[in-house]
Amino acid sequence: MYISGCSAIHHTGIMSSARGFKPWDSDQSGVSDIRRDQVLATPHLSFGKLCLPDKLSFSAAALALEESGKPIDENTAILLASPFGSFSTDMRYRQSVLDGFPSPALFSATLPSSPVAEIAIHFGIKGPNRVYAGGNSPWLSAIDAAKSYFDKKTTGAALVICTWCIENDSVTNESIVPERSISPSSFALHLTSQKPARSTCASLELGLSHSNETAEDGSAQERLLELIKATIARKPVRLPFCVKGFNGYFSVTF
Amino acid sequence: MNKAVILENQKAFCALGPLDKTITSLLEGRSGIVAGPACGIPVAYAPFPDISLRHLPATASALGHDLIPSHVDTSRTLFIYAAAKGDLSAIDPIPPVVAETRVSPILDEQAAAIPHWMNIAPAFTMVISCACASGAVALDVARDLLSRKQFSCAVIMGFDIISGFVVSGFHALNALSPEAARPFDSRRNGLTLGDCAAAAVLSCRKPRPGDMIIAGAASSNDANHRTGPSRTGEGLYRAARDALSDAAMEPSHIGTVKVHGTATNYNDAMEAKAICRLFGHDIPPCYGVKGAIGHTSGAGSLLEVILASHFIRRRRVPPTVGFEIRGVDEQVSISAASQCVTRTTALCLSAGFGGMNAAVVLQECDSE
């Protein structure tokens, strides 16, 4: 399969295959301050109203699709890995109920699958959907699902988005917030089964073998960032990994 | 016949009680829906007969007991937790008192604990959360991975319950009916929420006569609206079409259709369009269960596939409780009374917020 576009939004800035790397502006506090013009050239009326999990996943997807040209294949699969799901939005909706005014707009975003709706509607994508809202290495399941769709010819394109988003503020920072707090970030890969006409794409190989490994490694963000950095820098790389149940590797070539 | 993904043992609880009782009650046209208020809001709802089943640890334990048949190879088990919201008791703004011990409100953390409660030891755990299509998508995921020999068997558990969080949200969206839901009926006025816990074991092996095969599955997105379905039914049509293609079947092979049937104006109208587009003038008997057990969200789409498998085995479809006078323009053959069916295949339709659609094709194996 091929990486037709990719992006990463994390604490140091925004990077994508279309725009390269840009650190956060001096007036931005980081990921939670992301602006529409930093991810999308065209207007998006509700961008500013999106909850952070939706905004991050949408932004990463928009950046990864930027080089694809129009129209985007409407049968593209959307595969979202989101270990914290909509927890931040759940807490905001809960507060609206406690305040006596349950917000229908917030409630409609209290699902881990909420970002998929935003992406599908904006880009007119009607292909298969899967949302991996946790478990062991959901990022790996999402990329493996894209490979399976390609092998079975279900679709020829897939958008894999991996988002870690749990806000740490007065609404969500109650005793129930898990201790494994993690800085918000989002990564996206636009994968295709056929080599795109552009010469800038990378070839991605995913190798998997079964293992009895029981430990979950916690470096998924670093690994995905390395994969995306190598793709943008056009630098061949082989990234081995070992997660619960599987040994494997990513190989990026040009 | 080559190897296929088989729906092995299943267990479930809903407003009509445990699985066996639910099947019988549905075929007799009984309802588990009760008058409100639900969580202080004046709407009908479909609670577990025993409210203690809303306690996730106890219910997971009950579902896990004797769940996996001895012939199933558990050497490399995949566990999938399928839920839209799961157990929100820890953050419920209008909490019913169920148990002192509350679980994490994050699905990932619930999924990490459930195998212990179910007494299973998975090699890999997944959480599939695709709104009210979660259970159907989980079946699609399990089928794919078992077919590719990534795991020896899969255990899927769905759990979604009535909470103040969910009731207040649907009420804010004006989606709830004051009275029991009436799917596809001319007087339908919104949905009724229900409790559900369900579990199923899947394996990939050569089927024997009587085995229930997950013959095909697919999903799609409407790309239309966050909370409302497509007005044309195209997304659901695409999922159904692709599931049939995955099963290498034509629409004429399908014996019954289990509709999503939420009883909202838009859902049922959309679904009728999708069914008519798929089947043309030769529509098989269609039925829905949400007028009897409520809309049981992501877990419900697993339960409804399980129920469909039992209706195939019994060669009967249940009446669609709440349905009397057709309230959609299309000539969809919604069952008003229990009726016999001859073909041993079923198409199960699910849809959810965010434009999610999923379809699963079931087929009973009739020969070696």
Coordinates of C-alpha atoms in Angstrom, one line a residue:
Chain A
M1 CA 0.0 0.0 0.0
Y2 CA 1.0 3.6 -0.5
I3 CA 1.1 6.7 1.7
S4 CA -0.6 9.3 -0.4
G5 CA -0.5 11.9 2.3
C6 CA 0.2 12.2 6.0
S7 CA 0.0 14.6 8.9
A8 CA 0.8 15.0 12.6
I9 CA -0.5 17.5 15.1
H10 CA 1.3 17.4 18.4
H11 CA 2.8 19.6 21.1
T12 CA 5.6 21.0 19.0
G13 CA 3.6 22.0 16.0
I14 CA 1.9 20.7 12.8
M15 CA 3.5 18.7 10.0
S16 CA 2.1 17.3 6.9
S17 CA 3.4 15.9 3.6
A18 CA 1.8 18.9 1.8
R19 CA 3.0 21.7 4.1
G20 CA 6.1 20.4 5.9
F21 CA 6.6 21.3 9.5
K22 CA 5.3 24.5 11.2
P23 CA 5.7 25.2 14.9
W24 CA 2.8 26.7 16.8
D25 CA 2.6 30.5 16.4
S26 CA 3.7 32.5 19.4
D27 CA 0.2 33.5 20.3
Q28 CA -1.0 29.8 20.3
S29 CA -0.8 27.7 23.4
G30 CA -0.5 24.5 21.3
V31 CA -2.8 21.8 20.0
S32 CA -6.0 23.1 21.6
D33 CA -5.5 26.5 19.8
I34 CA -5.3 25.0 16.3
R35 CA -6.9 27.3 13.7
R36 CA -8.8 26.4 10.5
D37 CA -6.3 28.2 8.2
Q38 CA -3.6 25.9 9.6
V39 CA -5.2 22.8 8.3
L40 CA -7.7 23.7 5.5
A41 CA -7.5 26.2 2.7
T42 CA -11.2 26.3 2.2
P43 CA -13.9 27.7 4.6
H44 CA -15.4 25.4 7.2
L45 CA -18.2 27.1 9.0
S46 CA -18.3 25.1 12.2
F47 CA -14.6 24.5 12.7
G48 CA -14.4 26.8 15.6
K49 CA -17.3 25.1 17.3
L50 CA -15.9 21.6 17.1
C51 CA -15.0 19.8 20.3
L52 CA -11.3 19.2 20.6
P53 CA -11.4 15.4 19.8
D54 CA -13.4 16.2 16.7
K55 CA -11.2 19.2 15.8
L56 CA -8.0 17.3 16.1
S57 CA -9.1 14.2 14.1
F58 CA -10.7 16.4 11.4
S59 CA -7.6 18.6 11.1
A60 CA -5.2 15.6 10.8
A61 CA -7.5 14.1 8.2
A62 CA -7.8 17.4 6.2
L63 CA -4.0 17.8 6.1
A64 CA -3.4 14.2 5.0
L65 CA -6.0 14.6 2.2
E66 CA -4.6 17.9 1.1
E67 CA -2.4 16.5 -1.7
S68 CA -5.0 14.1 -3.0
G69 CA -6.7 16.6 -5.3
K70 CA -10.4 16.5 -6.0
P71 CA -12.6 14.7 -6.0
I72 CA -11.7 12.5 -3.1
D73 CA -12.7 8.9 -3.7
E74 CA -16.1 8.7 -2.0
N75 CA -15.6 5.0 -1.2
T76 CA -12.5 5.9 1.0
A77 CA -12.6 4.0 4.3
I78 CA -12.4 6.0 7.5
L79 CA -10.6 4.1 10.3
L80 CA -10.3 6.0 13.5
A81 CA -8.2 4.9 16.5
S82 CA -9.2 7.0 19.5
P83 CA -8.3 5.5 22.9
F84 CA -9.9 8.2 25.0
G85 CA -12.9 8.5 22.7
S86 CA -15.2 11.4 23.5
F87 CA -14.4 11.6 27.2
S88 CA -13.6 15.3 27.2
T89 CA -16.9 16.0 25.4
D90 CA -18.8 13.7 27.7
M91 CA -17.7 15.8 30.6
R92 CA -18.7 19.0 29.0
Y93 CA -22.1 17.6 28.1
R94 CA -22.5 16.3 31.7
Q95 CA -21.8 19.8 33.0
S96 CA -24.5 21.2 30.7
V97 CA -27.0 18.8 32.3
L98 CA -25.8 19.7 35.8
D99 CA -26.3 23.4 34.8
G100 CA -29.9 22.6 33.9
F101 CA -29.5 23.1 30.1
P102 CA -28.6 19.8 28.4
S103 CA -26.9 20.8 25.2
P104 CA -28.1 18.8 22.1
A105 CA -25.0 20.0 20.2
L106 CA -22.7 18.7 22.8
F107 CA -24.6 15.4 23.2
S108 CA -24.3 14.7 19.5
A109 CA -20.5 14.8 19.9
T110 CA -20.4 12.5 22.9
L111 CA -19.5 9.4 20.8
P112 CA -16.1 8.2 19.9
S113 CA -17.3 8.0 16.3
S114 CA -18.2 11.7 16.3
P115 CA -15.0 12.8 14.4
V116 CA -15.9 10.3 11.6
A117 CA -19.1 12.2 10.9
E118 CA -17.3 15.5 10.6
I119 CA -14.8 14.1 8.2
A120 CA -17.3 12.2 6.1
I121 CA -19.7 15.1 5.8
H122 CA -17.0 17.7 4.9
F123 CA -15.2 15.5 2.3
G124 CA -18.2 13.6 1.0
I125 CA -16.7 10.2 2.1
K126 CA -19.2 7.3 2.1
G127 CA -16.9 4.3 2.5
P128 CA -16.6 1.8 5.3
N129 CA -16.2 3.1 8.9
R130 CA -14.5 1.6 11.9
V131 CA -13.8 3.3 15.2
Y132 CA -11.3 1.6 17.5
A133 CA -12.0 3.4 20.8
G134 CA -9.3 1.6 22.9
G135 CA -8.0 -1.9 23.5
N136 CA -4.5 -3.0 22.6
S137 CA -2.8 -0.9 20.0
P138 CA -5.9 0.5 18.2
W139 CA -3.6 2.4 15.8
L140 CA -2.2 -1.0 14.6
S141 CA -5.8 -2.4 14.1
A142 CA -6.7 0.7 12.0
I143 CA -3.7 0.3 9.7
D144 CA -4.2 -3.4 9.5
A145 CA -7.8 -2.9 8.6
A146 CA -6.8 -0.7 5.7
K147 CA -4.5 -3.4 4.4
S148 CA -7.3 -5.9 4.7
Y149 CA -9.7 -3.7 2.8
F150 CA -7.2 -3.3 0.0
D151 CA -6.5 -7.0 -0.2
K152 CA -10.2 -7.8 -0.4
K153 CA -10.7 -4.9 -2.9
T154 CA -13.4 -3.4 -0.6
T155 CA -12.0 0.0 -1.3
G156 CA -8.8 1.4 -2.8
A157 CA -8.3 4.2 -0.3
A158 CA -8.3 4.6 3.4
L159 CA -8.0 7.4 5.9
V160 CA -6.3 6.2 9.1
I161 CA -6.5 8.7 11.9
C162 CA -5.1 8.1 15.4
T163 CA -6.1 10.7 18.0
W164 CA -5.2 10.9 21.7
C165 CA -7.3 13.6 23.2
I166 CA -8.2 14.1 26.9
E167 CA -8.4 17.7 28.0
N168 CA -7.0 18.7 31.3
D169 CA -9.1 21.6 32.5
S170 CA -11.6 22.5 35.2
V171 CA -14.5 20.6 33.6
T172 CA -12.7 17.3 32.9
N173 CA -10.1 17.4 35.7
E174 CA -12.2 15.6 38.3
S175 CA -11.1 12.6 40.3
I176 CA -12.4 10.3 37.5
V177 CA -9.9 11.5 34.9
P178 CA -7.4 8.7 34.4
E179 CA -4.0 9.2 35.7
R180 CA -2.5 8.2 32.4
S181 CA -3.0 11.8 31.1
I182 CA -1.3 12.3 27.8
S183 CA -0.8 15.4 25.7
P184 CA -3.4 15.7 22.9
S185 CA -2.2 14.7 19.5
S186 CA -3.5 13.4 16.2
F187 CA -1.9 11.6 13.3
A188 CA -3.3 10.7 9.9
L189 CA -2.3 8.6 6.9
H190 CA -4.1 8.7 3.6
L191 CA -3.4 5.2 2.2
T192 CA -4.1 3.9 -1.2
S193 CA -3.8 0.4 -2.8
Q194 CA -2.5 1.8 -6.1
K195 CA 0.5 4.0 -6.5
P196 CA -0.7 7.6 -7.0
A197 CA 0.5 9.5 -10.1
R198 CA 2.4 11.9 -7.9
S199 CA 6.1 11.0 -7.3
T200 CA 6.0 12.2 -3.7
C201 CA 4.2 9.2 -2.2
A202 CA 5.8 6.5 -0.2
S203 CA 5.3 2.8 -0.2
L204 CA 4.3 1.4 3.2
E205 CA 4.7 -2.3 4.2
L206 CA 3.1 -3.6 7.3
G207 CA 4.5 -7.0 8.5
L208 CA 2.8 -8.8 11.4
S209 CA 3.5 -12.1 13.2
H210 CA 1.8 -13.6 16.2
S211 CA 3.5 -13.4 19.5
N212 CA 2.8 -14.2 23.1
E213 CA 3.8 -10.8 24.2
T214 CA 1.6 -9.6 27.0
A215 CA 3.0 -6.2 27.7
E216 CA 1.5 -3.2 26.0
D217 CA 4.2 -0.8 24.8
G218 CA 3.3 2.9 25.3
S219 CA 5.3 4.4 22.4
A220 CA 2.6 4.4 19.7
Q221 CA 2.7 8.2 19.4
E222 CA 6.5 8.2 18.9
R223 CA 6.4 5.4 16.4
L224 CA 3.7 7.0 14.3
L225 CA 5.6 10.3 14.5
E226 CA 8.7 8.6 13.3
L227 CA 6.8 7.0 10.4
I228 CA 5.3 10.3 9.3
K229 CA 8.6 12.2 9.7
A230 CA 10.3 9.6 7.5
T231 CA 7.6 9.9 4.9
I232 CA 7.8 13.7 4.8
A233 CA 11.6 13.7 4.7
R234 CA 11.5 11.0 2.0
K235 CA 13.8 8.9 4.1
P236 CA 13.5 5.1 3.9
V237 CA 13.0 3.6 7.3
R238 CA 12.1 0.2 8.9
L239 CA 10.3 0.5 12.3
P240 CA 10.0 -2.7 14.2
F241 CA 7.5 -2.9 17.0
C242 CA 6.3 -5.4 19.6
V243 CA 2.8 -5.0 21.1
K244 CA 0.5 -7.3 22.9
G245 CA -0.2 -10.3 20.7
F246 CA 2.0 -9.2 17.8
N247 CA 5.5 -8.6 16.6
G248 CA 5.7 -6.5 13.5
Y249 CA 7.3 -3.7 11.5
F250 CA 6.6 -0.8 9.2
S251 CA 8.8 -0.3 6.2
V252 CA 8.7 3.0 4.3
T253 CA 10.4 3.1 0.9
F254 CA 10.4 5.5 -2.1
Chain B
M1 CA -18.1 -26.3 2.2
N2 CA -15.0 -24.3 3.0
K3 CA -14.3 -22.8 6.4
A4 CA -16.6 -20.0 7.4
V5 CA -17.0 -17.7 10.4
I6 CA -19.6 -19.4 12.7
L7 CA -21.8 -17.7 15.3
E8 CA -21.2 -20.1 18.2
N9 CA -22.7 -19.7 21.6
Q10 CA -24.5 -16.5 22.6
K11 CA -26.0 -14.9 25.8
A12 CA -27.9 -11.8 26.4
F13 CA -30.1 -9.8 28.7
C14 CA -32.6 -7.1 27.8
A15 CA -36.0 -5.7 28.9
L16 CA -37.6 -9.1 28.1
G17 CA -35.1 -11.0 30.3
P18 CA -32.5 -13.5 29.3
L19 CA -32.0 -14.6 25.6
D20 CA -34.3 -17.6 25.6
K21 CA -37.1 -15.7 27.2
T22 CA -36.6 -12.8 24.9
I23 CA -36.9 -14.9 21.8
T24 CA -40.1 -16.5 23.0
S25 CA -41.6 -13.2 24.2
L26 CA -40.8 -11.5 20.9
L27 CA -42.4 -14.3 18.9
E28 CA -45.5 -13.9 21.1
G29 CA -45.5 -10.1 20.5
R30 CA -44.8 -9.1 24.1
S31 CA -43.1 -5.9 25.1
G32 CA -40.7 -5.1 27.9
I33 CA -41.3 -1.3 27.6
V34 CA -42.7 0.4 30.6
A35 CA -44.3 3.8 31.2
G36 CA -42.0 6.7 32.3
P37 CA -40.6 8.7 33.7
A38 CA -37.1 7.5 32.8
C39 CA -34.4 9.3 34.9
G40 CA -37.0 11.9 35.7
I41 CA -38.0 12.5 32.1
P42 CA -41.6 11.6 31.0
V43 CA -40.8 9.1 28.4
A44 CA -41.3 5.3 28.1
Y45 CA -38.3 3.1 28.5
A46 CA -37.2 -0.6 28.4
P47 CA -35.2 -1.4 31.5
F48 CA -33.7 -4.8 32.5
P49 CA -36.3 -6.6 34.7
D50 CA -33.5 -6.9 37.2
I51 CA -32.0 -3.4 37.5
S52 CA -28.8 -4.9 39.1
L53 CA -27.8 -6.0 35.5
R54 CA -26.8 -2.4 34.9
H55 CA -23.8 -3.1 37.0
L56 CA -21.1 -3.9 34.4
P57 CA -18.9 -6.2 36.4
A58 CA -21.7 -8.5 37.6
T59 CA -23.3 -8.6 34.1
A60 CA -20.0 -9.4 32.4
S61 CA -19.5 -12.2 34.9
A62 CA -22.9 -13.6 34.1
L63 CA -22.4 -13.4 30.4
G64 CA -19.0 -15.0 30.6
H65 CA -20.2 -18.0 32.6
D66 CA -20.2 -21.1 30.3
L67 CA -20.1 -18.8 27.3
I68 CA -17.4 -20.5 25.3
P69 CA -18.3 -24.0 24.0
S70 CA -15.6 -26.7 24.7
H71 CA -15.0 -27.3 21.0
V72 CA -13.9 -23.8 20.4
D73 CA -10.1 -23.2 20.3
T74 CA -9.3 -20.5 22.8
S75 CA -5.5 -20.6 22.3
R76 CA -5.6 -17.1 20.7
T77 CA -8.8 -15.3 21.6
L78 CA -9.8 -11.9 20.4
F79 CA -12.0 -9.9 22.7
I80 CA -14.1 -7.1 21.3
Y81 CA -16.1 -4.7 23.5
A82 CA -18.8 -3.2 21.4
A83 CA -20.5 -0.2 22.9
A84 CA -21.7 3.3 22.1
K85 CA -21.4 4.6 25.6
G86 CA -21.1 1.5 27.8
D87 CA -21.3 2.1 31.6
L88 CA -21.5 5.8 32.4
S89 CA -22.6 5.4 36.0
A90 CA -19.5 7.1 37.3
I91 CA -20.3 10.4 35.5
D92 CA -24.1 10.1 35.2
P93 CA -25.5 13.6 35.9
I94 CA -28.9 11.9 36.9
P95 CA -27.6 8.8 38.5
P96 CA -29.8 5.8 39.4
V97 CA -28.3 4.0 42.4
V98 CA -27.3 0.6 41.1
A99 CA -24.1 -0.4 42.9
E100 CA -21.5 1.1 45.1
T101 CA -18.6 0.1 42.9
R102 CA -18.5 2.2 39.8
V103 CA -16.3 1.5 36.8
S104 CA -14.3 3.9 34.7
P105 CA -16.5 5.9 32.3
I106 CA -13.9 5.4 29.5
L107 CA -14.6 2.5 27.2
D108 CA -10.9 1.5 26.9
E109 CA -10.7 1.1 30.7
Q110 CA -14.0 -0.9 30.8
A111 CA -12.6 -3.2 28.0
A112 CA -9.4 -3.8 30.0
A113 CA -11.4 -5.0 33.0
I114 CA -14.2 -7.0 31.3
P115 CA -12.1 -10.1 30.4
H116 CA -11.3 -10.6 34.1
W117 CA -15.0 -10.3 35.0
M118 CA -15.9 -12.7 32.1
N119 CA -13.1 -15.1 33.1
I120 CA -11.5 -15.1 29.7
A121 CA -7.8 -14.5 28.7
P122 CA -7.7 -12.8 25.4
A123 CA -4.5 -12.5 23.3
F124 CA -5.8 -9.1 22.1
T125 CA -8.5 -6.7 23.1
M126 CA -10.4 -4.2 20.9
V127 CA -13.0 -1.6 21.5
I128 CA -15.4 -0.9 18.6
S129 CA -17.5 2.1 19.1
C130 CA -19.5 3.0 16.0
A131 CA -22.6 4.6 17.7
C132 CA -25.7 2.4 17.4
A133 CA -24.0 0.2 14.8
S134 CA -21.2 -0.9 17.2
G135 CA -22.2 -4.5 17.6
A136 CA -22.7 -5.1 13.8
V137 CA -19.3 -3.4 13.0
A138 CA -17.7 -5.6 15.7
L139 CA -19.1 -8.7 13.9
D140 CA -17.6 -7.4 10.7
V141 CA -14.2 -6.8 12.4
A142 CA -14.2 -10.3 14.0
R143 CA -15.2 -11.9 10.8
D144 CA -12.3 -10.3 8.9
L145 CA -9.7 -11.2 11.5
L146 CA -10.9 -14.8 12.0
S147 CA -11.0 -15.3 8.2
R148 CA -7.4 -14.1 8.0
K149 CA -6.4 -16.5 10.8
Q150 CA -5.2 -13.7 13.1
F151 CA -7.1 -15.3 16.0
S152 CA -8.5 -18.8 16.9
C153 CA -11.8 -17.4 18.2
A154 CA -13.5 -14.1 19.1
V155 CA -15.6 -13.1 22.0
I156 CA -17.8 -10.0 21.5
M157 CA -19.5 -8.3 24.3
G158 CA -21.9 -5.4 23.9
F159 CA -23.1 -3.3 26.8
D160 CA -25.2 -0.2 26.7
I161 CA -27.7 0.9 29.3
I162 CA -30.2 3.6 30.1
S163 CA -28.6 6.5 32.0
G164 CA -29.5 10.0 32.8
F165 CA -26.7 11.1 30.5
V166 CA -28.2 9.3 27.5
V167 CA -31.9 9.9 28.2
S168 CA -31.3 13.7 28.8
G169 CA -29.3 13.9 25.5
F170 CA -31.9 12.1 23.3
H171 CA -34.6 14.2 25.1
A172 CA -32.7 17.4 24.2
L173 CA -32.7 16.2 20.6
N174 CA -36.5 15.7 20.8
A175 CA -35.9 12.1 19.7
L176 CA -37.8 10.2 22.5
S177 CA -41.4 9.0 22.4
P178 CA -43.6 9.6 25.4
E179 CA -45.1 6.2 24.8
A180 CA -43.6 2.9 23.5
A181 CA -41.9 3.2 20.2
R182 CA -43.9 2.2 17.1
P183 CA -41.4 1.3 14.3
F184 CA -42.6 2.0 10.8
D185 CA -46.1 2.8 12.1
S186 CA -48.1 5.9 10.9
R187 CA -48.3 7.1 14.5
R188 CA -44.6 6.7 15.3
N189 CA -43.3 9.5 17.5
G190 CA -39.7 8.8 18.4
L191 CA -37.6 6.1 20.0
T192 CA -37.7 4.3 23.3
L193 CA -34.4 3.7 25.0
G194 CA -33.6 0.2 26.4
D195 CA -31.0 -1.7 28.4
C196 CA -28.9 -4.4 26.8
A197 CA -26.0 -6.7 27.5
A198 CA -25.0 -9.3 25.0
A199 CA -22.1 -11.6 24.2
A200 CA -21.3 -13.9 21.3
V201 CA -18.5 -16.4 20.5
L202 CA -17.3 -16.7 16.9
S203 CA -14.9 -19.1 15.3
C204 CA -13.7 -20.0 11.8
R205 CA -14.1 -23.6 10.9
K206 CA -15.8 -25.9 8.5
P207 CA -19.5 -25.5 9.2
R208 CA -21.9 -28.3 10.1
P209 CA -25.6 -28.5 9.2
G210 CA -27.5 -26.1 11.5
D211 CA -24.5 -23.8 12.1
M212 CA -25.1 -20.1 11.8
I213 CA -22.6 -18.5 9.5
I214 CA -21.7 -14.8 9.4
A215 CA -21.8 -14.8 5.6
G216 CA -21.1 -11.2 5.0
A217 CA -20.8 -7.8 6.6
A218 CA -20.1 -4.2 5.5
S219 CA -20.4 -0.6 6.7
S220 CA -20.7 2.8 5.2
N221 CA -21.3 6.5 6.0
D222 CA -24.1 8.8 4.9
A223 CA -21.8 11.8 4.8
N224 CA -25.0 13.8 5.5
H225 CA -25.7 14.9 9.1
R226 CA -24.4 14.3 12.6
T227 CA -27.6 13.0 14.1
G228 CA -30.0 12.6 11.3
P229 CA -29.9 9.9 8.7
S230 CA -29.6 10.4 5.0
R231 CA -33.0 11.3 3.5
T232 CA -32.4 9.0 0.5
G233 CA -31.2 5.9 2.4
E234 CA -28.2 5.7 0.2
G235 CA -25.7 5.0 3.0
L236 CA -27.7 2.1 4.4
Y237 CA -28.3 0.8 0.9
R238 CA -24.6 0.8 0.2
A239 CA -23.9 -1.1 3.4
A240 CA -26.5 -3.7 2.6
R241 CA -25.4 -4.0 -1.0
D242 CA -21.8 -4.5 0.1
A243 CA -22.6 -7.0 2.8
L244 CA -24.5 -9.1 0.2
S245 CA -21.6 -8.8 -2.2
D246 CA -19.3 -9.9 0.7
A247 CA -21.5 -12.9 1.2
A248 CA -21.6 -13.6 -2.6
M249 CA -25.4 -13.3 -2.5
E250 CA -28.1 -11.6 -4.5
P251 CA -31.0 -9.8 -2.8
S252 CA -33.2 -12.6 -3.9
H253 CA -31.3 -15.0 -1.6
I254 CA -32.4 -13.2 1.5
G255 CA -35.3 -14.7 3.5
T256 CA -35.9 -12.0 6.1
V257 CA -34.8 -8.4 6.9
K258 CA -34.2 -7.3 10.5
V259 CA -34.7 -3.6 10.3
H260 CA -33.0 -1.0 12.4
G261 CA -36.5 0.5 13.0
T262 CA -36.0 3.2 15.7
A263 CA -39.5 4.6 15.1
T264 CA -38.2 8.1 14.4
N265 CA -39.8 9.7 11.4
Y266 CA -36.5 10.1 9.5
N267 CA -35.0 6.7 10.3
D268 CA -37.9 4.6 9.2
A269 CA -38.5 6.7 6.1
M270 CA -34.8 6.4 5.2
E271 CA -34.7 2.7 5.8
A272 CA -37.8 2.0 3.7
K273 CA -36.1 3.7 0.8
A274 CA -32.9 1.7 1.2
I275 CA -34.9 -1.6 1.4
C276 CA -37.0 -0.8 -1.6
R277 CA -33.9 0.2 -3.6
L278 CA -32.1 -3.0 -2.7
F279 CA -35.0 -5.5 -3.2
G280 CA -37.2 -3.8 -5.8
H281 CA -40.7 -5.3 -5.8
D282 CA -39.6 -8.6 -4.2
I283 CA -39.1 -7.5 -0.5
P284 CA -38.9 -10.4 2.0
P285 CA -40.6 -10.2 5.4
C286 CA -39.2 -7.3 7.5
Y287 CA -39.4 -7.0 11.2
G288 CA -38.0 -4.8 14.0
V289 CA -37.7 -5.4 17.8
K290 CA -37.3 -1.9 19.2
G291 CA -41.0 -1.6 19.9
A292 CA -40.6 -4.4 22.4
I293 CA -37.1 -4.1 23.8
G294 CA -36.3 -0.5 23.1
H295 CA -33.4 1.0 21.2
T296 CA -30.5 -0.6 22.9
S297 CA -27.8 1.4 21.2
G298 CA -24.4 -0.1 20.1
A299 CA -24.9 -3.3 22.1
G300 CA -28.3 -3.7 20.6
S301 CA -27.0 -4.2 17.1
L302 CA -25.1 -7.3 18.4
L303 CA -28.2 -8.5 20.2
E304 CA -30.4 -8.0 17.2
V305 CA -28.1 -10.1 15.0
I306 CA -28.2 -12.8 17.7
L307 CA -32.0 -12.6 17.8
A308 CA -32.1 -12.8 14.0
S309 CA -30.1 -16.0 14.1
H310 CA -32.6 -17.6 16.4
F311 CA -35.6 -16.5 14.3
I312 CA -33.9 -18.2 11.3
R313 CA -33.5 -21.4 13.2
R314 CA -37.2 -21.3 14.2
R315 CA -38.2 -20.5 10.7
R316 CA -40.3 -17.6 12.0
V317 CA -40.1 -13.9 12.3
P318 CA -41.7 -12.0 15.2
P319 CA -44.4 -9.4 14.9
T320 CA -43.0 -5.8 14.9
V321 CA -44.5 -4.8 18.3
G322 CA -46.0 -1.3 18.0
F323 CA -46.6 -1.6 14.2
E324 CA -50.1 -1.5 12.9
I325 CA -50.6 0.9 10.0
R326 CA -47.7 1.4 7.6
G327 CA -46.3 4.9 8.0
V328 CA -43.8 5.1 5.2
D329 CA -44.5 5.7 1.5
E330 CA -42.7 2.6 0.3
Q331 CA -44.4 -0.8 0.2
V332 CA -42.1 -2.4 2.8
S333 CA -43.6 -5.6 4.1
I334 CA -43.2 -5.0 7.9
S335 CA -44.5 -8.0 9.9
A336 CA -47.6 -7.1 11.9
A337 CA -47.9 -10.7 13.1
S338 CA -45.5 -13.6 13.6
Q339 CA -45.1 -15.4 10.3
C340 CA -43.3 -18.5 8.9
V341 CA -40.3 -18.1 6.6
T342 CA -38.7 -20.7 4.4
R343 CA -35.3 -19.3 3.4
T344 CA -32.5 -19.6 6.0
T345 CA -30.8 -16.3 5.4
A346 CA -31.3 -12.9 7.0
L347 CA -30.1 -9.4 6.4
C348 CA -29.6 -7.4 9.6
L349 CA -29.5 -3.6 9.2
S350 CA -28.1 -1.1 11.7
A351 CA -27.5 2.7 11.7
G352 CA -26.3 5.3 14.1
F353 CA -25.4 8.8 14.8
G354 CA -22.6 10.2 12.6
G355 CA -24.1 8.6 9.5
M356 CA -22.9 5.2 10.5
N357 CA -24.5 2.3 8.7
A358 CA -23.7 -1.4 9.0
A359 CA -25.2 -4.6 7.6
V360 CA -24.7 -8.3 8.5
V361 CA -25.8 -11.3 6.4
L362 CA -26.6 -14.5 8.3
Q363 CA -26.9 -17.9 6.7
E364 CA -27.8 -21.2 8.3
C365 CA -25.6 -24.0 7.0
D366 CA -27.9 -26.7 5.4
S367 CA -25.3 -29.2 4.2
E368 CA -21.8 -30.4 4.8

